[in-house]
Coordinates of C-alpha atoms in Angstrom, one line a residue:
X169 CA 49.4 31.3 22.3
X170 CA 47.4 33.0 19.1
X171 CA 45.7 29.3 18.3
X172 CA 44.7 29.3 21.9
X173 CA 42.8 32.5 21.9
X174 CA 41.1 31.4 18.5
X175 CA 40.2 28.1 19.9
X176 CA 38.8 29.6 23.5
X177 CA 36.8 32.3 21.0
X178 CA 35.3 29.6 19.0
X179 CA 34.5 27.7 22.0
X180 CA 32.9 30.7 23.4
X181 CA 30.6 31.5 20.8
X182 CA 29.7 27.6 20.4
X183 CA 28.8 27.7 24.1
X184 CA 26.7 30.9 23.9
X185 CA 25.0 29.6 20.9
X186 CA 24.3 26.4 22.8
X187 CA 23.0 28.5 26.1
X188 CA 20.4 30.5 23.4
X189 CA 19.2 27.4 21.8
X190 CA 18.5 25.7 24.9
X191 CA 17.9 28.4 27.3
X192 CA 14.3 28.8 26.8
X193 CA 14.0 24.7 27.8
X194 CA 16.0 24.8 30.6
X195 CA 13.9 28.0 31.6
X196 CA 10.4 25.9 31.2
X197 CA 11.9 23.0 33.0
X198 CA 13.0 24.9 36.3
X199 CA 9.5 26.8 36.2
X200 CA 7.9 23.3 35.8
X201 CA 8.9 22.6 39.3
X202 CA 7.0 25.8 40.9
X203 CA 5.1 25.2 44.3
X204 CA 1.4 24.8 44.4
X205 CA 0.7 28.6 44.5
X206 CA 3.5 29.5 42.2
X207 CA 2.8 31.3 38.6
X208 CA 4.1 31.5 35.1
X209 CA 7.0 33.5 35.8
X210 CA 10.1 34.2 38.4
X211 CA 10.9 34.3 41.0
X212 CA 9.7 30.5 42.1
X213 CA 7.0 30.4 44.7
X214 CA 8.3 27.0 46.3
X215 CA 9.4 23.8 44.7
X216 CA 7.2 20.5 44.1
X217 CA 6.0 18.2 41.6
X218 CA 2.5 19.6 41.9
X219 CA 2.3 20.5 38.3
X220 CA 3.1 17.4 36.9
X221 CA 0.6 15.6 39.0
X222 CA -1.7 18.5 37.7
X223 CA -1.0 17.4 34.6
X224 CA -2.9 13.9 34.4
X225 CA -5.9 15.5 36.3
X226 CA -8.9 16.8 34.5
X227 CA -7.9 20.6 33.4
X228 CA -10.0 23.9 33.6
X229 CA -9.2 24.5 30.1
X230 CA -8.2 22.2 27.4
X231 CA -7.6 18.4 27.2
X232 CA -3.7 17.6 27.4
X233 CA -4.6 13.6 27.5
X234 CA -6.7 13.1 24.7
X235 CA -4.3 15.5 22.4
X236 CA -1.2 13.8 23.4
X237 CA -2.8 10.4 22.2
X238 CA -4.0 12.1 19.1
X239 CA -0.6 13.6 18.3
X240 CA 1.4 10.3 19.0
X241 CA -1.2 8.4 16.3
X242 CA -0.7 11.3 14.0
X243 CA 3.1 11.1 14.4
X244 CA 3.2 7.4 14.1
X245 CA 1.3 7.6 10.9
X246 CA 3.2 10.2 9.5
X247 CA 6.4 8.2 10.2
X248 CA 5.3 5.0 8.6
X249 CA 4.2 6.9 5.6
X250 CA 7.4 8.9 5.1
X251 CA 9.4 5.7 5.6
X252 CA 7.5 3.7 3.0
X253 CA 6.9 6.4 0.4
X254 CA 10.6 7.7 0.7
X255 CA 12.0 4.2 0.4
X256 CA 10.0 3.4 -2.5
X257 CA 10.6 6.8 -4.3
X258 CA 14.3 6.3 -3.7
X259 CA 14.3 2.9 -5.2
X260 CA 12.6 4.1 -8.0
X261 CA 14.8 7.4 -8.7
X262 CA 17.6 4.8 -8.7
X263 CA 17.2 5.1 -12.7
X264 CA 16.0 8.1 -14.8
X265 CA 12.4 7.7 -16.0
X266 CA 10.2 10.4 -18.0
X267 CA 9.0 13.0 -15.6
X268 CA 11.5 12.6 -13.1
X269 CA 12.9 15.8 -12.9
X270 CA 9.5 17.5 -12.7
X271 CA 8.1 15.3 -10.1
X272 CA 11.3 15.6 -7.9
X273 CA 11.0 19.3 -8.2
X274 CA 7.4 19.4 -7.2
X275 CA 8.0 17.4 -4.5
X276 CA 11.0 19.1 -2.8
X277 CA 8.8 22.9 -3.5
X278 CA 6.6 22.0 -0.9
X279 CA 9.3 22.8 1.7
X280 CA 9.5 26.7 -0.1
X281 CA 5.8 27.0 0.1
X282 CA 4.6 28.8 3.4
X283 CA 3.1 26.0 5.7
X284 CA 0.0 28.1 6.4
X285 CA -0.8 28.4 2.6
X286 CA -0.6 24.4 2.9
X287 CA -2.7 24.0 5.7
X288 CA -5.1 26.5 4.1
X289 CA -4.9 24.6 0.5
X290 CA -5.7 21.1 2.1
X291 CA -8.4 22.5 4.2
X292 CA -10.1 23.9 1.1
X293 CA -9.6 20.9 -1.0
X294 CA -11.3 18.7 1.4
X295 CA -14.3 21.3 2.1
X296 CA -14.7 21.5 -2.1
X297 CA -15.0 17.7 -2.0
X298 CA -17.6 17.6 0.6
X299 CA -15.3 16.0 3.3
X300 CA -14.8 17.0 6.8
X301 CA -11.1 18.2 7.7
X302 CA -9.7 15.9 10.4
X303 CA -6.5 15.2 12.1
X304 CA -6.1 11.7 10.6
X305 CA -7.1 12.7 7.0
X306 CA -6.4 16.3 5.9
X307 CA -4.0 16.9 8.7
X308 CA -2.1 13.7 8.0
X309 CA -1.7 14.6 4.0
X310 CA -0.8 18.2 5.1
X311 CA 2.2 16.8 7.6
X312 CA 3.4 14.3 4.5
X313 CA 4.1 17.4 2.2
X314 CA 6.6 18.4 5.2
X315 CA 8.1 15.3 5.9
X316 CA 8.4 13.5 2.7
X317 CA 10.8 16.0 1.1
X318 CA 13.2 15.3 4.0
X319 CA 12.9 11.8 3.6
X320 CA 13.4 11.8 0.0
X321 CA 16.6 13.8 0.0
X322 CA 18.2 11.5 2.5
X323 CA 17.4 8.4 0.3
X324 CA 18.9 10.3 -2.6
X325 CA 21.9 10.7 -0.5
X326 CA 22.2 7.5 0.7
X327 CA 21.6 5.8 -3.1
X328 CA 24.0 8.1 -4.4
X329 CA 26.8 6.4 -2.6
X330 CA 25.5 2.8 -2.6
X331 CA 27.6 0.1 -4.2
X332 CA 25.5 -1.7 -6.9
X333 CA 28.2 -4.2 -6.9
X334 CA 26.3 -5.8 -4.1
X335 CA 23.2 -6.4 -5.6
X336 CA 25.0 -7.7 -8.6
X337 CA 26.9 -10.4 -6.2
X338 CA 23.5 -11.4 -4.7
X339 CA 21.8 -11.8 -8.4
X340 CA 24.9 -13.9 -9.3
X341 CA 24.1 -16.0 -6.5
X342 CA 20.4 -16.6 -7.6
X343 CA 18.7 -13.9 -5.4
X344 CA 15.5 -12.5 -6.7
X345 CA 14.8 -9.2 -6.9
X346 CA 13.1 -9.0 -3.7
X347 CA 15.5 -11.4 -1.8
X348 CA 18.3 -9.0 -2.9
X349 CA 16.4 -6.1 -1.8
X350 CA 15.4 -7.7 1.7
X351 CA 18.7 -9.4 2.7
X352 CA 21.2 -7.0 0.8
X353 CA 20.0 -3.5 0.2
X354 CA 17.7 -2.8 3.5
X355 CA 20.3 -4.1 6.1
X356 CA 22.8 -1.3 4.5
X357 CA 20.5 1.3 4.4
X358 CA 18.9 0.8 7.3
X359 CA 20.3 3.3 9.6
X360 CA 19.4 5.7 7.0
X361 CA 15.8 4.3 7.2
X362 CA 15.8 4.8 11.0
X363 CA 16.9 8.5 10.5
X364 CA 14.0 9.0 8.1
X365 CA 11.6 7.5 10.6
X366 CA 13.1 10.0 13.5
X367 CA 12.6 12.9 11.2
X368 CA 9.1 11.9 10.4
X369 CA 7.9 11.4 13.8
X370 CA 9.6 14.4 15.5
X371 CA 8.5 16.7 12.6
X372 CA 5.0 15.7 12.7
X373 CA 4.7 15.5 16.8
X374 CA 5.4 19.3 16.9
X375 CA 3.7 20.4 13.7
X376 CA 1.5 23.4 14.3
X377 CA 0.9 25.3 10.9
X378 CA 0.2 22.8 8.4
X379 CA -2.2 21.2 11.2
X380 CA -4.0 24.5 12.2
X381 CA -6.8 24.5 9.4
X382 CA -6.3 20.7 8.6
X383 CA -7.0 19.1 12.0
X384 CA -11.0 19.8 12.2
X385 CA -12.4 20.3 15.6
X386 CA -10.1 17.7 17.1
X387 CA -6.8 19.4 18.6
X388 CA -3.3 17.8 18.5
X389 CA -1.0 18.7 21.0
X390 CA 0.7 22.2 19.4
X391 CA -2.8 23.2 18.8
X392 CA -4.0 22.5 22.5
X393 CA -1.0 24.4 23.8
X394 CA -1.8 27.4 21.6
X395 CA -5.4 27.5 22.6
X396 CA -4.4 27.2 26.3
X397 CA -2.0 29.9 25.9
X398 CA -4.5 32.4 24.5
X399 CA -6.3 31.9 27.8
X400 CA -5.2 32.4 31.9
X401 CA -3.3 29.2 32.5
X402 CA -1.3 27.7 35.1
X403 CA 2.3 26.2 35.3
X404 CA 1.2 22.9 34.2
X405 CA 2.0 24.0 30.8
X406 CA 5.8 24.1 31.8
X407 CA 5.2 20.8 33.3
X408 CA 4.0 19.7 30.1
X409 CA 7.1 21.0 27.9
X410 CA 9.5 19.2 30.4
X411 CA 7.7 15.8 29.8
X412 CA 7.8 16.3 26.0
X413 CA 11.5 17.2 26.1
X414 CA 12.6 14.1 27.9
X415 CA 10.0 12.3 25.5
X416 CA 11.9 13.6 22.7
X417 CA 15.4 12.8 24.0
X418 CA 14.2 9.3 25.0
X419 CA 13.1 8.4 21.1
X420 CA 16.3 10.0 19.8
X421 CA 18.3 7.9 22.5
X422 CA 16.3 4.9 21.4
X423 CA 17.2 5.3 17.6
X424 CA 20.8 5.9 18.3
X425 CA 20.8 2.8 20.4
X426 CA 19.4 1.1 17.5
X427 CA 21.9 2.2 15.1
X428 CA 24.9 1.1 17.2
X429 CA 23.0 -2.4 17.7
X430 CA 23.0 -2.7 14.1
X431 CA 26.6 -1.4 13.6
X432 CA 27.9 -3.6 16.2
X433 CA 25.9 -6.7 14.7
X434 CA 27.5 -5.7 10.9
X435 CA 30.8 -5.5 12.4
X436 CA 30.5 -9.0 13.8
X437 CA 29.2 -10.4 10.8
X438 CA 32.0 -8.9 8.8

């Protein structure tokens, strides 16, 4: 009986935490279905898809379409850069080399530095170099300081458990270093690489602080939303929040599907 009560208490705490975590998202989802005359608060004034249609039309303030496209391109760039650099660094750090400790410390230290200071520093650096900050250059570099440490830590965890005997077996069969990496190492660590890609994309897509002073005159989606919240706006923001949340879940499910397919293929070949 006591064990049942403890389990019930723990599940209750977990349920309350999940409600606290996703309650704001659920509120935005509900309010996005306001009627044409609805506002930004409860009670709802009707029920319709009016604000979803308005999302794809010209806004009185702001430009969602261009900012969404800009954020998607930037997130894709950051994702690719994070995967390539993290994978290369993970392979390099498998053996100790001179300066590996300070280099690793400097890489991870960017997680501790306040994001707004990183944004300010990158923006000032570009100004001192006589370059105009923009979303595809300075913002790209600033966001990499946020995503690369996560990718590198994941690679370290993966290679710490990696069995070098598999590579040695491939070498014994006459495989070159590249063939060993392509046909042995990469298929084994591919689920983790997909995880790094997902980290890089999602962390970049909703990054605000490190983009604030580095994006130049062109806003990404988080900056556009922030700019619109400082003025009188409409429930079209809630519709945008609903669609971006659904988009995030679709991306996560897509990556999980790829991992499942890879696991099933590995089970068949084994």
